């Protein structure tokens, strides 16, 4: 997927976050969402390693190796930010205090099952991290991903074939082709320029409908 | 009462045994008890089980103990970023108990809080739930997770007073607080030790009741896994 397409997905997700929301952005594609928050909205970003109020990456003058996010990259803290330990960070997540978790995904099912931590097939160790806590705990979970795999196979399916991160939690899917809401099935909210409903259905592994 | 030891080796003297369970603070390379890890390596103990979110990098942090083959099992949420850890895991040379990050932090907290287990929504319906009891509360299914009580906790803090009251700096607090509370013996390395009374009681992050042995670890060469910064704006 090109940078342009990744940014387009992030922009669409950013537009739908309401003012005042507390949001956790997963590693990878979801982190781009922070670049597209409309200027009239205040969104407070959370990180699993104990931060609220994340700001942009530092430059060399304010870089601090003890100021990192859950992806272990350097960050800054905005005015009004707060620092805490891992128990508090997950109390916020698991206790339903966090409004949104925006997560990358391998697969999402039409019932909102999320698979984003293990494929078990390739020669890679699984990486559960904080994904299961975020998926089970956040009030709303949005999945951001490429619509199909590298070989063109659908990632949105009736049933996930990869191990689940959590069952029945995803409420919205943002892909390079469409924005889809999950509410008793898959409802197409928006399609990217040049994408038709028939084409979208042909690359989706579960029935779609329009609102 | 004297909690302050001259170095990491003496702070751990008599505490280390083969096959023991260690809880370690740190996340990535941030807030990692490096001096104490070096002393564990030098002691030569083996068969260790270590509860820690991840294992540093190859040759950094807990990665040192993996490289020296002193670890039998890791209880972690994340194996990536450390090639040797991933290699040993895929080759079946090390046992890994995957614990979701928040569950791992809570298992340590519960161990320190005298709570042997707890129900959590995290992991229900996933591979993590295999072999674990579930129970419904208010119509939702929860998973029973067991607390972790460690033989020793290894912790890195920023400042301590001589009675063991601790302050942490920025995101180096991370797993250090839950790890400290779940250790039967908690050994802490810090960057600065001040006299009792020099820390404002309102600013103490972890009270000295949890801290048994203290060592000055400075100077530190702080590292980061991924150093990505913006170009400075003109």
PDB file of N, CA, C and O in Angstrom, chain B residues 159-226:
ATOM      1  N   UNK B 159      15.173   8.558  41.471  1.00  0.00           N
ATOM      2  CA  UNK B 159      15.728   9.035  42.742  1.00  0.00           C
ATOM      3  C   UNK B 159      15.191   8.195  43.882  1.00  0.00           C
ATOM      4  O   UNK B 159      14.037   7.767  43.842  1.00  0.00           O
ATOM      5  N   UNK B 160      16.004   7.999  44.895  1.00  0.00           N
ATOM      6  CA  UNK B 160      15.534   7.349  46.116  1.00  0.00           C
ATOM      7  C   UNK B 160      16.066   8.131  47.301  1.00  0.00           C
ATOM      8  O   UNK B 160      17.111   8.778  47.215  1.00  0.00           O
ATOM      9  N   UNK B 161      15.338   8.062  48.421  1.00  0.00           N
ATOM     10  CA  UNK B 161      15.983   8.471  49.661  1.00  0.00           C
ATOM     11  C   UNK B 161      16.491   7.190  50.326  1.00  0.00           C
ATOM     12  O   UNK B 161      16.191   6.083  49.864  1.00  0.00           O
ATOM     13  N   UNK B 162      17.283   7.338  51.366  1.00  0.00           N
ATOM     14  CA  UNK B 162      17.947   6.161  51.946  1.00  0.00           C
ATOM     15  C   UNK B 162      16.952   5.183  52.569  1.00  0.00           C
ATOM     16  O   UNK B 162      17.301   4.035  52.827  1.00  0.00           O
ATOM     17  N   UNK B 163      15.701   5.620  52.781  1.00  0.00           N
ATOM     18  CA  UNK B 163      14.709   4.673  53.295  1.00  0.00           C
ATOM     19  C   UNK B 163      13.977   3.942  52.177  1.00  0.00           C
ATOM     20  O   UNK B 163      13.068   3.163  52.438  1.00  0.00           O
ATOM     21  N   UNK B 164      14.337   4.218  50.926  1.00  0.00           N
ATOM     22  CA  UNK B 164      13.781   3.464  49.805  1.00  0.00           C
ATOM     23  C   UNK B 164      12.572   4.082  49.146  1.00  0.00           C
ATOM     24  O   UNK B 164      11.995   3.480  48.236  1.00  0.00           O
ATOM     25  N   UNK B 165      12.157   5.265  49.581  1.00  0.00           N
ATOM     26  CA  UNK B 165      11.092   5.958  48.843  1.00  0.00           C
ATOM     27  C   UNK B 165      11.604   6.294  47.450  1.00  0.00           C
ATOM     28  O   UNK B 165      12.737   6.762  47.300  1.00  0.00           O
ATOM     29  N   UNK B 166      10.767   6.060  46.434  1.00  0.00           N
ATOM     30  CA  UNK B 166      11.247   6.194  45.054  1.00  0.00           C
ATOM     31  C   UNK B 166      10.482   7.228  44.255  1.00  0.00           C
ATOM     32  O   UNK B 166       9.273   7.389  44.417  1.00  0.00           O
ATOM     33  N   UNK B 167      11.227   7.868  43.355  1.00  0.00           N
ATOM     34  CA  UNK B 167      10.624   8.676  42.294  1.00  0.00           C
ATOM     35  C   UNK B 167      11.133   8.151  40.958  1.00  0.00           C
ATOM     36  O   UNK B 167      12.290   7.751  40.836  1.00  0.00           O
ATOM     37  N   UNK B 168      10.234   8.159  39.980  1.00  0.00           N
ATOM     38  CA  UNK B 168      10.601   7.723  38.636  1.00  0.00           C
ATOM     39  C   UNK B 168      10.618   8.925  37.708  1.00  0.00           C
ATOM     40  O   UNK B 168      10.066   9.979  38.027  1.00  0.00           O
ATOM     41  N   UNK B 169      11.237   8.750  36.562  1.00  0.00           N
ATOM     42  CA  UNK B 169      11.310   9.849  35.597  1.00  0.00           C
ATOM     43  C   UNK B 169      10.613   9.449  34.292  1.00  0.00           C
ATOM     44  O   UNK B 169      10.922   8.429  33.703  1.00  0.00           O
ATOM     45  N   UNK B 170       9.631  10.272  33.909  1.00  0.00           N
ATOM     46  CA  UNK B 170       8.914  10.131  32.634  1.00  0.00           C
ATOM     47  C   UNK B 170       8.446   8.691  32.399  1.00  0.00           C
ATOM     48  O   UNK B 170       7.990   8.038  33.325  1.00  0.00           O
ATOM     49  N   UNK B 171       8.574   8.189  31.165  1.00  0.00           N
ATOM     50  CA  UNK B 171       7.992   6.870  30.895  1.00  0.00           C
ATOM     51  C   UNK B 171       8.875   5.723  31.391  1.00  0.00           C
ATOM     52  O   UNK B 171       8.584   4.557  31.116  1.00  0.00           O
ATOM     53  N   UNK B 172       9.917   6.036  32.151  1.00  0.00           N
ATOM     54  CA  UNK B 172      10.717   4.969  32.767  1.00  0.00           C
ATOM     55  C   UNK B 172      10.004   4.370  33.992  1.00  0.00           C
ATOM     56  O   UNK B 172      10.485   3.436  34.602  1.00  0.00           O
ATOM     57  N   UNK B 173       8.837   4.898  34.336  1.00  0.00           N
ATOM     58  CA  UNK B 173       8.089   4.341  35.468  1.00  0.00           C
ATOM     59  C   UNK B 173       7.501   2.975  35.068  1.00  0.00           C
ATOM     60  O   UNK B 173       7.603   2.006  35.782  1.00  0.00           O
ATOM     61  N   UNK B 174       6.822   2.958  33.964  1.00  0.00           N
ATOM     62  CA  UNK B 174       6.212   1.779  33.299  1.00  0.00           C
ATOM     63  C   UNK B 174       5.939   0.577  34.202  1.00  0.00           C
ATOM     64  O   UNK B 174       5.129   0.648  35.114  1.00  0.00           O
ATOM     65  N   UNK B 175       6.619  -0.546  33.944  1.00  0.00           N
ATOM     66  CA  UNK B 175       6.394  -1.776  34.717  1.00  0.00           C
ATOM     67  C   UNK B 175       7.168  -1.782  36.037  1.00  0.00           C
ATOM     68  O   UNK B 175       7.087  -2.754  36.791  1.00  0.00           O
ATOM     69  N   UNK B 176       7.943  -0.749  36.318  1.00  0.00           N
ATOM     70  CA  UNK B 176       8.751  -0.781  37.543  1.00  0.00           C
ATOM     71  C   UNK B 176       7.896  -0.778  38.804  1.00  0.00           C
ATOM     72  O   UNK B 176       8.255  -1.427  39.790  1.00  0.00           O
ATOM     73  N   UNK B 177       6.765  -0.061  38.750  1.00  0.00           N
ATOM     74  CA  UNK B 177       5.912  -0.022  39.943  1.00  0.00           C
ATOM     75  C   UNK B 177       5.248  -1.388  40.201  1.00  0.00           C
ATOM     76  O   UNK B 177       5.399  -1.954  41.286  1.00  0.00           O
ATOM     77  N   UNK B 178       4.517  -1.959  39.213  1.00  0.00           N
ATOM     78  CA  UNK B 178       3.943  -3.282  39.489  1.00  0.00           C
ATOM     79  C   UNK B 178       5.000  -4.341  39.813  1.00  0.00           C
ATOM     80  O   UNK B 178       4.773  -5.169  40.715  1.00  0.00           O
ATOM     81  N   UNK B 179       6.129  -4.318  39.130  1.00  0.00           N
ATOM     82  CA  UNK B 179       7.173  -5.323  39.411  1.00  0.00           C
ATOM     83  C   UNK B 179       7.650  -5.198  40.853  1.00  0.00           C
ATOM     84  O   UNK B 179       7.803  -6.192  41.571  1.00  0.00           O
ATOM     85  N   UNK B 180       7.876  -3.962  41.300  1.00  0.00           N
ATOM     86  CA  UNK B 180       8.391  -3.750  42.660  1.00  0.00           C
ATOM     87  C   UNK B 180       7.454  -4.337  43.708  1.00  0.00           C
ATOM     88  O   UNK B 180       7.894  -4.959  44.680  1.00  0.00           O
ATOM     89  N   UNK B 181       6.151  -4.153  43.487  1.00  0.00           N
ATOM     90  CA  UNK B 181       5.212  -4.571  44.530  1.00  0.00           C
ATOM     91  C   UNK B 181       5.057  -6.090  44.611  1.00  0.00           C
ATOM     92  O   UNK B 181       4.661  -6.613  45.638  1.00  0.00           O
ATOM     93  N   UNK B 182       5.361  -6.810  43.530  1.00  0.00           N
ATOM     94  CA  UNK B 182       5.116  -8.259  43.526  1.00  0.00           C
ATOM     95  C   UNK B 182       6.337  -9.070  43.933  1.00  0.00           C
ATOM     96  O   UNK B 182       6.275 -10.299  43.964  1.00  0.00           O
ATOM     97  N   UNK B 183       7.442  -8.415  44.280  1.00  0.00           N
ATOM     98  CA  UNK B 183       8.645  -9.150  44.681  1.00  0.00           C
ATOM     99  C   UNK B 183       8.653  -9.426  46.182  1.00  0.00           C
ATOM    100  O   UNK B 183       8.359  -8.547  46.973  1.00  0.00           O
ATOM    101  N   UNK B 184       8.973 -10.690  46.542  1.00  0.00           N
ATOM    102  CA  UNK B 184       9.150 -10.973  47.980  1.00  0.00           C
ATOM    103  C   UNK B 184      10.309 -10.139  48.508  1.00  0.00           C
ATOM    104  O   UNK B 184      10.302  -9.679  49.647  1.00  0.00           O
ATOM    105  N   UNK B 185      11.329  -9.973  47.669  1.00  0.00           N
ATOM    106  CA  UNK B 185      12.423  -9.047  47.933  1.00  0.00           C
ATOM    107  C   UNK B 185      12.527  -8.132  46.720  1.00  0.00           C
ATOM    108  O   UNK B 185      12.548  -8.609  45.591  1.00  0.00           O
ATOM    109  N   UNK B 186      12.561  -6.854  46.969  1.00  0.00           N
ATOM    110  CA  UNK B 186      12.647  -5.906  45.854  1.00  0.00           C
ATOM    111  C   UNK B 186      13.984  -5.177  45.905  1.00  0.00           C
ATOM    112  O   UNK B 186      14.314  -4.539  46.905  1.00  0.00           O
ATOM    113  N   UNK B 187      14.748  -5.311  44.819  1.00  0.00           N
ATOM    114  CA  UNK B 187      16.067  -4.684  44.730  1.00  0.00           C
ATOM    115  C   UNK B 187      15.995  -3.579  43.677  1.00  0.00           C
ATOM    116  O   UNK B 187      15.551  -3.822  42.550  1.00  0.00           O
ATOM    117  N   UNK B 188      16.418  -2.388  44.061  1.00  0.00           N
ATOM    118  CA  UNK B 188      16.230  -1.221  43.192  1.00  0.00           C
ATOM    119  C   UNK B 188      17.553  -0.528  42.923  1.00  0.00           C
ATOM    120  O   UNK B 188      18.348  -0.308  43.845  1.00  0.00           O
ATOM    121  N   UNK B 189      17.789  -0.191  41.657  1.00  0.00           N
ATOM    122  CA  UNK B 189      18.928   0.661  41.315  1.00  0.00           C
ATOM    123  C   UNK B 189      18.409   2.030  40.917  1.00  0.00           C
ATOM    124  O   UNK B 189      17.343   2.139  40.291  1.00  0.00           O
ATOM    125  N   UNK B 190      19.128   3.059  41.315  1.00  0.00           N
ATOM    126  CA  UNK B 190      18.667   4.428  41.065  1.00  0.00           C
ATOM    127  C   UNK B 190      19.818   5.291  40.553  1.00  0.00           C
ATOM    128  O   UNK B 190      20.990   4.923  40.632  1.00  0.00           O
ATOM    129  N   UNK B 191      19.439   6.481  40.065  1.00  0.00           N
ATOM    130  CA  UNK B 191      20.445   7.403  39.542  1.00  0.00           C
ATOM    131  C   UNK B 191      20.986   8.329  40.621  1.00  0.00           C
ATOM    132  O   UNK B 191      22.055   8.914  40.470  1.00  0.00           O
ATOM    133  N   UNK B 192      20.210   8.455  41.704  1.00  0.00           N
ATOM    134  CA  UNK B 192      20.636   9.371  42.764  1.00  0.00           C
ATOM    135  C   UNK B 192      20.012   8.922  44.079  1.00  0.00           C
ATOM    136  O   UNK B 192      18.826   8.556  44.110  1.00  0.00           O
ATOM    137  N   UNK B 193      20.815   8.925  45.146  1.00  0.00           N
ATOM    138  CA  UNK B 193      20.274   8.621  46.476  1.00  0.00           C
ATOM    139  C   UNK B 193      20.433   9.862  47.340  1.00  0.00           C
ATOM    140  O   UNK B 193      21.529  10.420  47.438  1.00  0.00           O
ATOM    141  N   UNK B 194      19.315  10.298  47.920  1.00  0.00           N
ATOM    142  CA  UNK B 194      19.342  11.499  48.755  1.00  0.00           C
ATOM    143  C   UNK B 194      19.013  11.121  50.200  1.00  0.00           C
ATOM    144  O   UNK B 194      18.556  10.008  50.488  1.00  0.00           O
ATOM    145  N   UNK B 195      19.256  12.052  51.113  1.00  0.00           N
ATOM    146  CA  UNK B 195      18.985  11.811  52.529  1.00  0.00           C
ATOM    147  C   UNK B 195      17.475  11.747  52.779  1.00  0.00           C
ATOM    148  O   UNK B 195      16.685  12.339  52.035  1.00  0.00           O
ATOM    149  N   UNK B 196      17.108  11.041  53.825  1.00  0.00           N
ATOM    150  CA  UNK B 196      15.707  11.013  54.246  1.00  0.00           C
ATOM    151  C   UNK B 196      15.246  12.448  54.520  1.00  0.00           C
ATOM    152  O   UNK B 196      15.978  13.230  55.137  1.00  0.00           O
ATOM    153  N   UNK B 197      14.079  12.782  54.022  1.00  0.00           N
ATOM    154  CA  UNK B 197      13.558  14.131  54.211  1.00  0.00           C
ATOM    155  C   UNK B 197      13.752  15.026  53.008  1.00  0.00           C
ATOM    156  O   UNK B 197      13.127  16.077  52.907  1.00  0.00           O
ATOM    157  N   UNK B 198      14.630  14.607  52.088  1.00  0.00           N
ATOM    158  CA  UNK B 198      14.901  15.453  50.922  1.00  0.00           C
ATOM    159  C   UNK B 198      13.834  15.312  49.834  1.00  0.00           C
ATOM    160  O   UNK B 198      13.728  16.158  48.954  1.00  0.00           O
ATOM    161  N   UNK B 199      13.050  14.231  49.874  1.00  0.00           N
ATOM    162  CA  UNK B 199      11.969  14.071  48.886  1.00  0.00           C
ATOM    163  C   UNK B 199      10.655  14.529  49.504  1.00  0.00           C
ATOM    164  O   UNK B 199      10.352  14.213  50.656  1.00  0.00           O
ATOM    165  N   UNK B 200       9.888  15.284  48.734  1.00  0.00           N
ATOM    166  CA  UNK B 200       8.573  15.723  49.176  1.00  0.00           C
ATOM    167  C   UNK B 200       7.650  14.498  49.250  1.00  0.00           C
ATOM    168  O   UNK B 200       7.455  13.808  48.250  1.00  0.00           O
ATOM    169  N   UNK B 201       7.075  14.210  50.419  1.00  0.00           N
ATOM    170  CA  UNK B 201       6.209  13.022  50.541  1.00  0.00           C
ATOM    171  C   UNK B 201       5.072  12.984  49.522  1.00  0.00           C
ATOM    172  O   UNK B 201       4.623  11.910  49.135  1.00  0.00           O
ATOM    173  N   UNK B 202       4.640  14.161  49.078  1.00  0.00           N
ATOM    174  CA  UNK B 202       3.571  14.203  48.076  1.00  0.00           C
ATOM    175  C   UNK B 202       4.056  13.786  46.688  1.00  0.00           C
ATOM    176  O   UNK B 202       3.256  13.569  45.788  1.00  0.00           O
ATOM    177  N   UNK B 203       5.363  13.724  46.514  1.00  0.00           N
ATOM    178  CA  UNK B 203       5.914  13.434  45.181  1.00  0.00           C
ATOM    179  C   UNK B 203       6.531  12.046  45.082  1.00  0.00           C
ATOM    180  O   UNK B 203       7.222  11.738  44.114  1.00  0.00           O
ATOM    181  N   UNK B 204       6.305  11.222  46.106  1.00  0.00           N
ATOM    182  CA  UNK B 204       6.876   9.872  46.069  1.00  0.00           C
ATOM    183  C   UNK B 204       5.959   8.955  45.258  1.00  0.00           C
ATOM    184  O   UNK B 204       4.758   8.874  45.503  1.00  0.00           O
ATOM    185  N   UNK B 205       6.536   8.284  44.258  1.00  0.00           N
ATOM    186  CA  UNK B 205       5.750   7.400  43.394  1.00  0.00           C
ATOM    187  C   UNK B 205       5.592   6.004  43.987  1.00  0.00           C
ATOM    188  O   UNK B 205       4.600   5.331  43.747  1.00  0.00           O
ATOM    189  N   UNK B 206       6.611   5.542  44.704  1.00  0.00           N
ATOM    190  CA  UNK B 206       6.542   4.218  45.322  1.00  0.00           C
ATOM    191  C   UNK B 206       7.150   4.301  46.720  1.00  0.00           C
ATOM    192  O   UNK B 206       8.346   4.565  46.858  1.00  0.00           O
ATOM    193  N   UNK B 207       6.357   4.087  47.763  1.00  0.00           N
ATOM    194  CA  UNK B 207       6.872   4.196  49.131  1.00  0.00           C
ATOM    195  C   UNK B 207       7.891   3.104  49.462  1.00  0.00           C
ATOM    196  O   UNK B 207       7.834   1.993  48.924  1.00  0.00           O
ATOM    197  N   UNK B 208       8.797   3.430  50.335  1.00  0.00           N
ATOM    198  CA  UNK B 208       9.907   2.549  50.690  1.00  0.00           C
ATOM    199  C   UNK B 208       9.525   1.214  51.298  1.00  0.00           C
ATOM    200  O   UNK B 208      10.364   0.315  51.366  1.00  0.00           O
ATOM    201  N   UNK B 209       8.291   1.049  51.716  1.00  0.00           N
ATOM    202  CA  UNK B 209       7.868  -0.231  52.297  1.00  0.00           C
ATOM    203  C   UNK B 209       8.078  -1.378  51.311  1.00  0.00           C
ATOM    204  O   UNK B 209       8.311  -2.513  51.709  1.00  0.00           O
ATOM    205  N   UNK B 210       8.000  -1.078  50.017  1.00  0.00           N
ATOM    206  CA  UNK B 210       8.168  -2.114  48.988  1.00  0.00           C
ATOM    207  C   UNK B 210       9.641  -2.391  48.671  1.00  0.00           C
ATOM    208  O   UNK B 210       9.943  -3.346  47.968  1.00  0.00           O
ATOM    209  N   UNK B 211      10.516  -1.531  49.109  1.00  0.00           N
ATOM    210  CA  UNK B 211      11.918  -1.567  48.652  1.00  0.00           C
ATOM    211  C   UNK B 211      12.821  -2.116  49.751  1.00  0.00           C
ATOM    212  O   UNK B 211      12.833  -1.589  50.867  1.00  0.00           O
ATOM    213  N   UNK B 212      13.565  -3.176  49.436  1.00  0.00           N
ATOM    214  CA  UNK B 212      14.407  -3.802  50.446  1.00  0.00           C
ATOM    215  C   UNK B 212      15.891  -3.474  50.284  1.00  0.00           C
ATOM    216  O   UNK B 212      16.564  -3.192  51.253  1.00  0.00           O
ATOM    217  N   UNK B 213      16.379  -3.554  49.067  1.00  0.00           N
ATOM    218  CA  UNK B 213      17.791  -3.245  48.812  1.00  0.00           C
ATOM    219  C   UNK B 213      17.888  -2.154  47.754  1.00  0.00           C
ATOM    220  O   UNK B 213      17.143  -2.173  46.773  1.00  0.00           O
ATOM    221  N   UNK B 214      18.859  -1.267  47.954  1.00  0.00           N
ATOM    222  CA  UNK B 214      18.978  -0.093  47.092  1.00  0.00           C
ATOM    223  C   UNK B 214      20.434   0.054  46.679  1.00  0.00           C
ATOM    224  O   UNK B 214      21.344  -0.144  47.501  1.00  0.00           O
ATOM    225  N   UNK B 215      20.645   0.402  45.410  1.00  0.00           N
ATOM    226  CA  UNK B 215      22.023   0.607  44.963  1.00  0.00           C
ATOM    227  C   UNK B 215      22.064   1.776  43.974  1.00  0.00           C
ATOM    228  O   UNK B 215      21.139   1.971  43.183  1.00  0.00           O
ATOM    229  N   UNK B 216      23.138   2.553  44.081  1.00  0.00           N
ATOM    230  CA  UNK B 216      23.337   3.656  43.145  1.00  0.00           C
ATOM    231  C   UNK B 216      23.937   3.074  41.866  1.00  0.00           C
ATOM    232  O   UNK B 216      25.020   2.481  41.904  1.00  0.00           O
ATOM    233  N   UNK B 217      23.234   3.251  40.758  1.00  0.00           N
ATOM    234  CA  UNK B 217      23.696   2.633  39.505  1.00  0.00           C
ATOM    235  C   UNK B 217      24.380   3.609  38.566  1.00  0.00           C
ATOM    236  O   UNK B 217      24.909   3.205  37.531  1.00  0.00           O
ATOM    237  N   UNK B 218      24.356   4.894  38.888  1.00  0.00           N
ATOM    238  CA  UNK B 218      24.881   5.924  37.984  1.00  0.00           C
ATOM    239  C   UNK B 218      26.385   5.712  37.762  1.00  0.00           C
ATOM    240  O   UNK B 218      27.046   5.150  38.632  1.00  0.00           O
ATOM    241  N   UNK B 219      26.932   6.167  36.644  1.00  0.00           N
ATOM    242  CA  UNK B 219      26.254   6.909  35.567  1.00  0.00           C
ATOM    243  C   UNK B 219      25.566   5.983  34.580  1.00  0.00           C
ATOM    244  O   UNK B 219      25.954   4.835  34.408  1.00  0.00           O
ATOM    245  N   UNK B 220      24.509   6.505  33.932  1.00  0.00           N
ATOM    246  CA  UNK B 220      23.743   5.735  32.946  1.00  0.00           C
ATOM    247  C   UNK B 220      23.935   6.299  31.540  1.00  0.00           C
ATOM    248  O   UNK B 220      23.987   7.506  31.360  1.00  0.00           O
ATOM    249  N   UNK B 221      24.011   5.386  30.607  1.00  0.00           N
ATOM    250  CA  UNK B 221      24.031   5.759  29.194  1.00  0.00           C
ATOM    251  C   UNK B 221      22.690   5.323  28.635  1.00  0.00           C
ATOM    252  O   UNK B 221      22.501   4.167  28.286  1.00  0.00           O
ATOM    253  N   UNK B 222      21.718   6.235  28.618  1.00  0.00           N
ATOM    254  CA  UNK B 222      20.349   5.841  28.281  1.00  0.00           C
ATOM    255  C   UNK B 222      20.166   5.620  26.781  1.00  0.00           C
ATOM    256  O   UNK B 222      20.567   6.435  25.982  1.00  0.00           O
ATOM    257  N   UNK B 223      19.552   4.496  26.483  1.00  0.00           N
ATOM    258  CA  UNK B 223      19.385   4.109  25.087  1.00  0.00           C
ATOM    259  C   UNK B 223      17.917   4.053  24.715  1.00  0.00           C
ATOM    260  O   UNK B 223      17.054   4.015  25.574  1.00  0.00           O
ATOM    261  N   UNK B 224      17.660   4.022  23.440  1.00  0.00           N
ATOM    262  CA  UNK B 224      16.292   3.924  22.934  1.00  0.00           C
ATOM    263  C   UNK B 224      16.313   2.952  21.763  1.00  0.00           C
ATOM    264  O   UNK B 224      17.300   2.853  21.042  1.00  0.00           O
ATOM    265  N   UNK B 225      15.203   2.212  21.604  1.00  0.00           N
ATOM    266  CA  UNK B 225      15.166   1.220  20.519  1.00  0.00           C
ATOM    267  C   UNK B 225      15.115   1.866  19.148  1.00  0.00           C
ATOM    268  O   UNK B 225      15.829   1.481  18.247  1.00  0.00           O
ATOM    269  N   UNK B 226      14.208   2.830  18.998  1.00  0.00           N
ATOM    270  CA  UNK B 226      14.009   3.442  17.684  1.00  0.00           C
ATOM    271  C   UNK B 226      14.183   4.946  17.832  1.00  0.00           C
ATOM    272  O   UNK B 226      13.291   5.618  18.331  1.00  0.00           O
TER     273      UNK B 226
END
